[in-house]
CSV table of C-alpha atoms and ligand atoms in Angstrom, one decimal:
chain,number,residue,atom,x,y,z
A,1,UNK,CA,86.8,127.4,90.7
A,2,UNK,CA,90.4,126.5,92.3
A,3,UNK,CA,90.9,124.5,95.1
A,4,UNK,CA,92.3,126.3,98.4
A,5,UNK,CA,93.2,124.1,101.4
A,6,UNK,CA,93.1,127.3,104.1
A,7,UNK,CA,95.3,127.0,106.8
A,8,UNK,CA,94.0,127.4,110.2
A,9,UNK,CA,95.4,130.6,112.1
A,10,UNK,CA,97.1,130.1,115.4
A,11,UNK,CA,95.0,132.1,118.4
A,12,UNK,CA,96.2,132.4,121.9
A,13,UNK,CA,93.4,130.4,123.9
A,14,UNK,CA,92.7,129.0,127.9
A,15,UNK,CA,90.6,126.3,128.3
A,16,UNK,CA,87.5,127.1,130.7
A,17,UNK,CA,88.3,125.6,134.1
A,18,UNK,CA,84.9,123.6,134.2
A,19,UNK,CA,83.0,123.5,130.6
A,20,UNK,CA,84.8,121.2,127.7
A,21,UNK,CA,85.3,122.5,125.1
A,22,UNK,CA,84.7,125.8,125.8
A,23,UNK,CA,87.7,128.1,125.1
A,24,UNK,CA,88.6,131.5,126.7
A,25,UNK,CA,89.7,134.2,124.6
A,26,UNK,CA,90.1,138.0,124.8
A,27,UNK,CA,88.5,137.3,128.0
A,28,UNK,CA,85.1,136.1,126.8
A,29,UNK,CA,83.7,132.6,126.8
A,30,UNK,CA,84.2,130.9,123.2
A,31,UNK,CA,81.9,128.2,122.3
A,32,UNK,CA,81.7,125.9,119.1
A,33,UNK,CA,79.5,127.0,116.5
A,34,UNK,CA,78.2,123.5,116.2
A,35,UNK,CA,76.4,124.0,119.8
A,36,UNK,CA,73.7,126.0,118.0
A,37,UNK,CA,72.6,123.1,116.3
A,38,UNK,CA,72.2,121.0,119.7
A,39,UNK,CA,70.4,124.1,120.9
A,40,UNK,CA,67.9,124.0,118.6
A,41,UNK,CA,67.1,120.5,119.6
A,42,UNK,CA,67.5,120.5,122.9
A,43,UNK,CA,69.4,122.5,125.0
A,44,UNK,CA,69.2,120.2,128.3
A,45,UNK,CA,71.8,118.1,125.6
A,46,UNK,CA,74.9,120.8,126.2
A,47,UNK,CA,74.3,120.9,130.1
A,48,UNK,CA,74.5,117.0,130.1
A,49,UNK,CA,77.2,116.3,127.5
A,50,UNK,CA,79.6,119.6,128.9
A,51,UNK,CA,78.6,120.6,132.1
A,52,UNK,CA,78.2,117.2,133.5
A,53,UNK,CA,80.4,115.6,131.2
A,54,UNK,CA,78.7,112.6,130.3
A,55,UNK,CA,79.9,110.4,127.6
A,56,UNK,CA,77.5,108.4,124.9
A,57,UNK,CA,79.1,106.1,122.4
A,58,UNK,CA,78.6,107.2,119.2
A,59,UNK,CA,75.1,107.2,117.0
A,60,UNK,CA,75.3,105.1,113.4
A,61,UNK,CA,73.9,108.4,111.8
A,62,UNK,CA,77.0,110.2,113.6
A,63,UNK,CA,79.2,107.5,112.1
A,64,UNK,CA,77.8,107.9,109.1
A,65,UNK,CA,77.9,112.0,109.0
A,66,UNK,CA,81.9,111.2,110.2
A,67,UNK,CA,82.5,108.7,107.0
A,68,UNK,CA,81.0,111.2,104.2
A,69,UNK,CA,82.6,114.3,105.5
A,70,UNK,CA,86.4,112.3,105.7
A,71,UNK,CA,85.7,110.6,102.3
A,72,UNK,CA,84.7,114.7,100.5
A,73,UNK,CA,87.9,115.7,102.7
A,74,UNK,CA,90.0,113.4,101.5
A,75,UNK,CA,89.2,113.8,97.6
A,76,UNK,CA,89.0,117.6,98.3
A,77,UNK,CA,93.0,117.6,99.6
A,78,UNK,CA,94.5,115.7,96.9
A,79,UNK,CA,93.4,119.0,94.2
A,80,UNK,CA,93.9,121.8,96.5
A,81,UNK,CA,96.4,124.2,97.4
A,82,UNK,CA,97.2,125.4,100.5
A,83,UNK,CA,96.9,129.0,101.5
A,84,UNK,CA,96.1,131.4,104.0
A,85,UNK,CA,93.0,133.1,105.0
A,86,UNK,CA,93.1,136.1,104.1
A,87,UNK,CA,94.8,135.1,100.8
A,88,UNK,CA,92.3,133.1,99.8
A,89,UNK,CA,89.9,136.2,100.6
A,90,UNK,CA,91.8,138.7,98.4
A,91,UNK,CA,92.4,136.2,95.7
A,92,UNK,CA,88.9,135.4,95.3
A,93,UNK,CA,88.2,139.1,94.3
A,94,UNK,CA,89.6,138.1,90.7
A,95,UNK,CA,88.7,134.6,90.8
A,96,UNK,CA,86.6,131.8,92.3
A,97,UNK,CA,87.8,129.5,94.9
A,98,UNK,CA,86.1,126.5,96.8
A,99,UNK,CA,87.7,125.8,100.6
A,100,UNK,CA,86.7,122.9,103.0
A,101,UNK,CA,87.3,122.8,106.6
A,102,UNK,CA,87.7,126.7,106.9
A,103,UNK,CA,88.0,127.4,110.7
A,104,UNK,CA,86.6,131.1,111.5
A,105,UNK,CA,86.5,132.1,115.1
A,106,UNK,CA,85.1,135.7,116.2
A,107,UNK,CA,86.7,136.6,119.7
A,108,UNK,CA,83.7,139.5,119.8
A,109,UNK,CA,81.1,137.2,119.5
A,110,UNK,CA,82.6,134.2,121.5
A,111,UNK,CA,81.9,131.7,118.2
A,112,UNK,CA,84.5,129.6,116.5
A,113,UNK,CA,84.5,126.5,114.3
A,114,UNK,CA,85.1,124.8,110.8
A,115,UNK,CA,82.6,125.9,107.6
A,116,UNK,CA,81.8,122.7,105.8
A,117,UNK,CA,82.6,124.4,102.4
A,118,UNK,CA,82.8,128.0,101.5
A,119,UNK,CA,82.8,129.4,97.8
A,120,UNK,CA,84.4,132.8,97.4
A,121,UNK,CA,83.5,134.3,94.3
A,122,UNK,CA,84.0,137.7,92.7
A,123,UNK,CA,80.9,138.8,93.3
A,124,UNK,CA,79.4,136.8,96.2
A,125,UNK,CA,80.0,134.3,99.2
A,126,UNK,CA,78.5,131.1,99.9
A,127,UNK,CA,79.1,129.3,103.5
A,128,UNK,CA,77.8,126.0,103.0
A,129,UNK,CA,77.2,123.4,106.0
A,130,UNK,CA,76.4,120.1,104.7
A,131,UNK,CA,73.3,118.1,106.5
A,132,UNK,CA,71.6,114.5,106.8
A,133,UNK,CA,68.2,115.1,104.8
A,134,UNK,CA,66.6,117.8,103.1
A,135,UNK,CA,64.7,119.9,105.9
A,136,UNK,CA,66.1,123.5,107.2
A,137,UNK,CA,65.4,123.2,110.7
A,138,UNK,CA,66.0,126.6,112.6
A,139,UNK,CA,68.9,125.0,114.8
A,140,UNK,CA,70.7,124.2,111.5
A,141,UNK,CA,69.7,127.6,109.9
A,142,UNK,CA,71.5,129.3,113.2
A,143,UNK,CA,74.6,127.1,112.7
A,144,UNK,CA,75.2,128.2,109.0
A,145,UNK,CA,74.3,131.8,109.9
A,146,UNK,CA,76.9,131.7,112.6
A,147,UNK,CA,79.1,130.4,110.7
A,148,UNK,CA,78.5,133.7,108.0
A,149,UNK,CA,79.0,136.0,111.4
A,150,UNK,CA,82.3,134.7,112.2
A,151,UNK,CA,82.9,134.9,108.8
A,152,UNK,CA,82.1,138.5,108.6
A,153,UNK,CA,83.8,139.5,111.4
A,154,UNK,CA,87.3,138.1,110.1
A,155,UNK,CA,86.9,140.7,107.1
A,156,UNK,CA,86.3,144.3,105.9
A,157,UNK,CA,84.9,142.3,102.8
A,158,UNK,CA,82.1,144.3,100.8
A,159,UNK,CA,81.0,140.7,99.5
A,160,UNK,CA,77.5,140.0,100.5
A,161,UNK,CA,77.2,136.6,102.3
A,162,UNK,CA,75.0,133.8,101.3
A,163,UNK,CA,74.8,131.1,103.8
A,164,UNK,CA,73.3,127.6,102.3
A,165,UNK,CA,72.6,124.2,103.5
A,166,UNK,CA,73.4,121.0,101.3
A,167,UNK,CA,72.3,117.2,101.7
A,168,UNK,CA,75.5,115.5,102.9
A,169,UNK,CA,76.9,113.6,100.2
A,170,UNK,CA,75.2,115.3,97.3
A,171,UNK,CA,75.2,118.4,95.6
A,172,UNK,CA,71.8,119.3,96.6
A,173,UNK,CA,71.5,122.7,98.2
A,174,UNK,CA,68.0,122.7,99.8
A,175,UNK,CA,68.2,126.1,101.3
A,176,UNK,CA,70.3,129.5,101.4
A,177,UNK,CA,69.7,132.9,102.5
A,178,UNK,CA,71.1,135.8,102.3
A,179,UNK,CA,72.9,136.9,105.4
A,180,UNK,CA,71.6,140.5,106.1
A,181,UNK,CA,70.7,142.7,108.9
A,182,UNK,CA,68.0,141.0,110.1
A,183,UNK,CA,69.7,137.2,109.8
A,184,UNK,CA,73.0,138.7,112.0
A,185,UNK,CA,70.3,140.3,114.7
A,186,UNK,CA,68.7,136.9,115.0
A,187,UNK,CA,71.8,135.1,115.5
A,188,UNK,CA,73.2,137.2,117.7
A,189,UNK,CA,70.0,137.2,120.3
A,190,UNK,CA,70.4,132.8,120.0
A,191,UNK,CA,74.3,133.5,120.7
A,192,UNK,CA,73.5,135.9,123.6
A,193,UNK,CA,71.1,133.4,125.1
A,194,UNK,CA,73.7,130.3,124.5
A,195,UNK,CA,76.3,133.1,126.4
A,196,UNK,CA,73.8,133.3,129.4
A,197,UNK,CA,73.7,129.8,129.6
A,198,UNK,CA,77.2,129.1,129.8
A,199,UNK,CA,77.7,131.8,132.3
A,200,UNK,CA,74.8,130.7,134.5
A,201,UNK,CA,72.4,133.2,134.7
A,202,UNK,CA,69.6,131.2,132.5
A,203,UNK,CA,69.2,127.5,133.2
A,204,UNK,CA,69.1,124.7,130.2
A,205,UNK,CA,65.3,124.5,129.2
A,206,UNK,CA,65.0,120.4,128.1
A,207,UNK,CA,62.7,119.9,124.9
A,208,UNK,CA,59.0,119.5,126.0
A,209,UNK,CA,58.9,116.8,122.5
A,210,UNK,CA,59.2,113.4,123.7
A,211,UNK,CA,59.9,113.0,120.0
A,212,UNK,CA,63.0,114.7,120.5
A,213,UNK,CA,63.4,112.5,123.0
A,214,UNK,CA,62.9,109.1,121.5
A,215,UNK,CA,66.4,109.0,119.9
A,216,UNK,CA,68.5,111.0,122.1
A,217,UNK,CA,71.7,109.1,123.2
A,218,UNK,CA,71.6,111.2,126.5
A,219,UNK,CA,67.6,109.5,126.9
A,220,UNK,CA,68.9,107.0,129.1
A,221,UNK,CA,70.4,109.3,131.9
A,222,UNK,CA,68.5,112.2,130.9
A,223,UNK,CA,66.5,112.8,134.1
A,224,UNK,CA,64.4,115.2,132.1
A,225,UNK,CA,63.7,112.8,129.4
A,226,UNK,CA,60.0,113.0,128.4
A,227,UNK,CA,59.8,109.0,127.5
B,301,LIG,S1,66.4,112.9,126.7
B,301,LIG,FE1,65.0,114.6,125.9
B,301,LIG,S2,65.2,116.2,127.5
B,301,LIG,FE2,66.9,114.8,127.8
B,301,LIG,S3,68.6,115.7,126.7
B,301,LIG,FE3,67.6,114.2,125.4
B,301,LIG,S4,66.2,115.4,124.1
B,301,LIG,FE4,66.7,116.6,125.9
């Protein structure tokens, strides 16, 4: 497979007046794909660290996560080529490429971020987000699969999509699916909900699992915090 460094398309963006990191484009609210994952584990976690704007220094783990991904970056860069997007997707037709880092935003559905790796083969697609561990928890199954959405939306591709998670650091991939109807009506329901949220008109349930809790960086202001 050849090595494609993608480069990232410019988009005209505002930021939102009140929410970090939220971005406004085509007129819609456009949040980080990555926010699905915190979701999943507790969504009290978004209103805290973007609503409120509270700051926690970062976890080892997150260090960790940080060091692996530069390190696969860096070795990844010093093979690749750089190309565009939709290059990349038209070359791969005839022949297999391997991307890290690939941004994919959809303005429709309000998602945007980087896909860990992506293979783009002749006859398929994998979108692969690399993970501490070896368990496919639902709030990292609705990352990867919003990752395939944007994806999806960016093309008139005929490829199906597989999405897959790896163990970070390894070549292990512990789970895939592919990304059909029923996976995109799934997503979209989590992405609505994660919309309503943003906009106001559902409030931020906090986890009920003091488990969840227990190693939280936001536990110690958390006034929810089940400890
Ligand atoms: S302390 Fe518990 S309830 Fe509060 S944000 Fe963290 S996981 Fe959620």
């Amino acid at each position: 497979m050849k090595n494609k460094l993608i480069l990232m398309q410019k988009y005209s963006q505002q930021n939102h007046p009140t929410i970090k990191s939220i971005q406004i484009i085509e007129g819609k609210n456009n949040f980080p794909i990555s926010w699905l994952n915190q979701q999943g584990y507790c969504e009290y976690q978004i209103y805290l660290e973007y609503m409120k704007g509270i700051k926690t220094p970062e976890t080892k783990s997150m260090r960790k996560g940080t060091d692996i991904h530069n390190e696969l970056e860096e070795k990844f860069i010093e093979s690749a080529t750089p190309a565009t997007f939709d290059d990349v997707v038209e070359m791969s037709k005839s022949e297999a490429t391997i991307s890290r880092e690939c941004f994919v935003i959809s303005a429709e559905d309000g998602i945007r971020g980087f896909i860990d790796e992506i293979w783009m083969m002749p006859n398929e697609i994998v979108i692969i987000d690399d993970k501490p561990g070896t368990r496919a928890y639902p709030s990292t199954i609705n990352q990867v699969r919003a990752y395939c959405l944007a994806f999806k939306n960016m093309t008139d591709d005929e490829r199906p999509i597989k999405g897959a998670l790896r163990e970070r650091g390894t070549e292990n991939i512990f789970w895939s699916e592919e990304f059909d109807e029923n996976a995109e009506k799934e997503i979209r329901y989590k992405i609505n909900r994660m919309h309503a949220l943003l906009d106001g008109q559902k409030p931020f349930i906090a986890t009920k699992n003091k488990n969840k809790c227990r190693p939280c960086r936001f536990s110690a202001c958390c006034k929810e915090c089940k400890l």
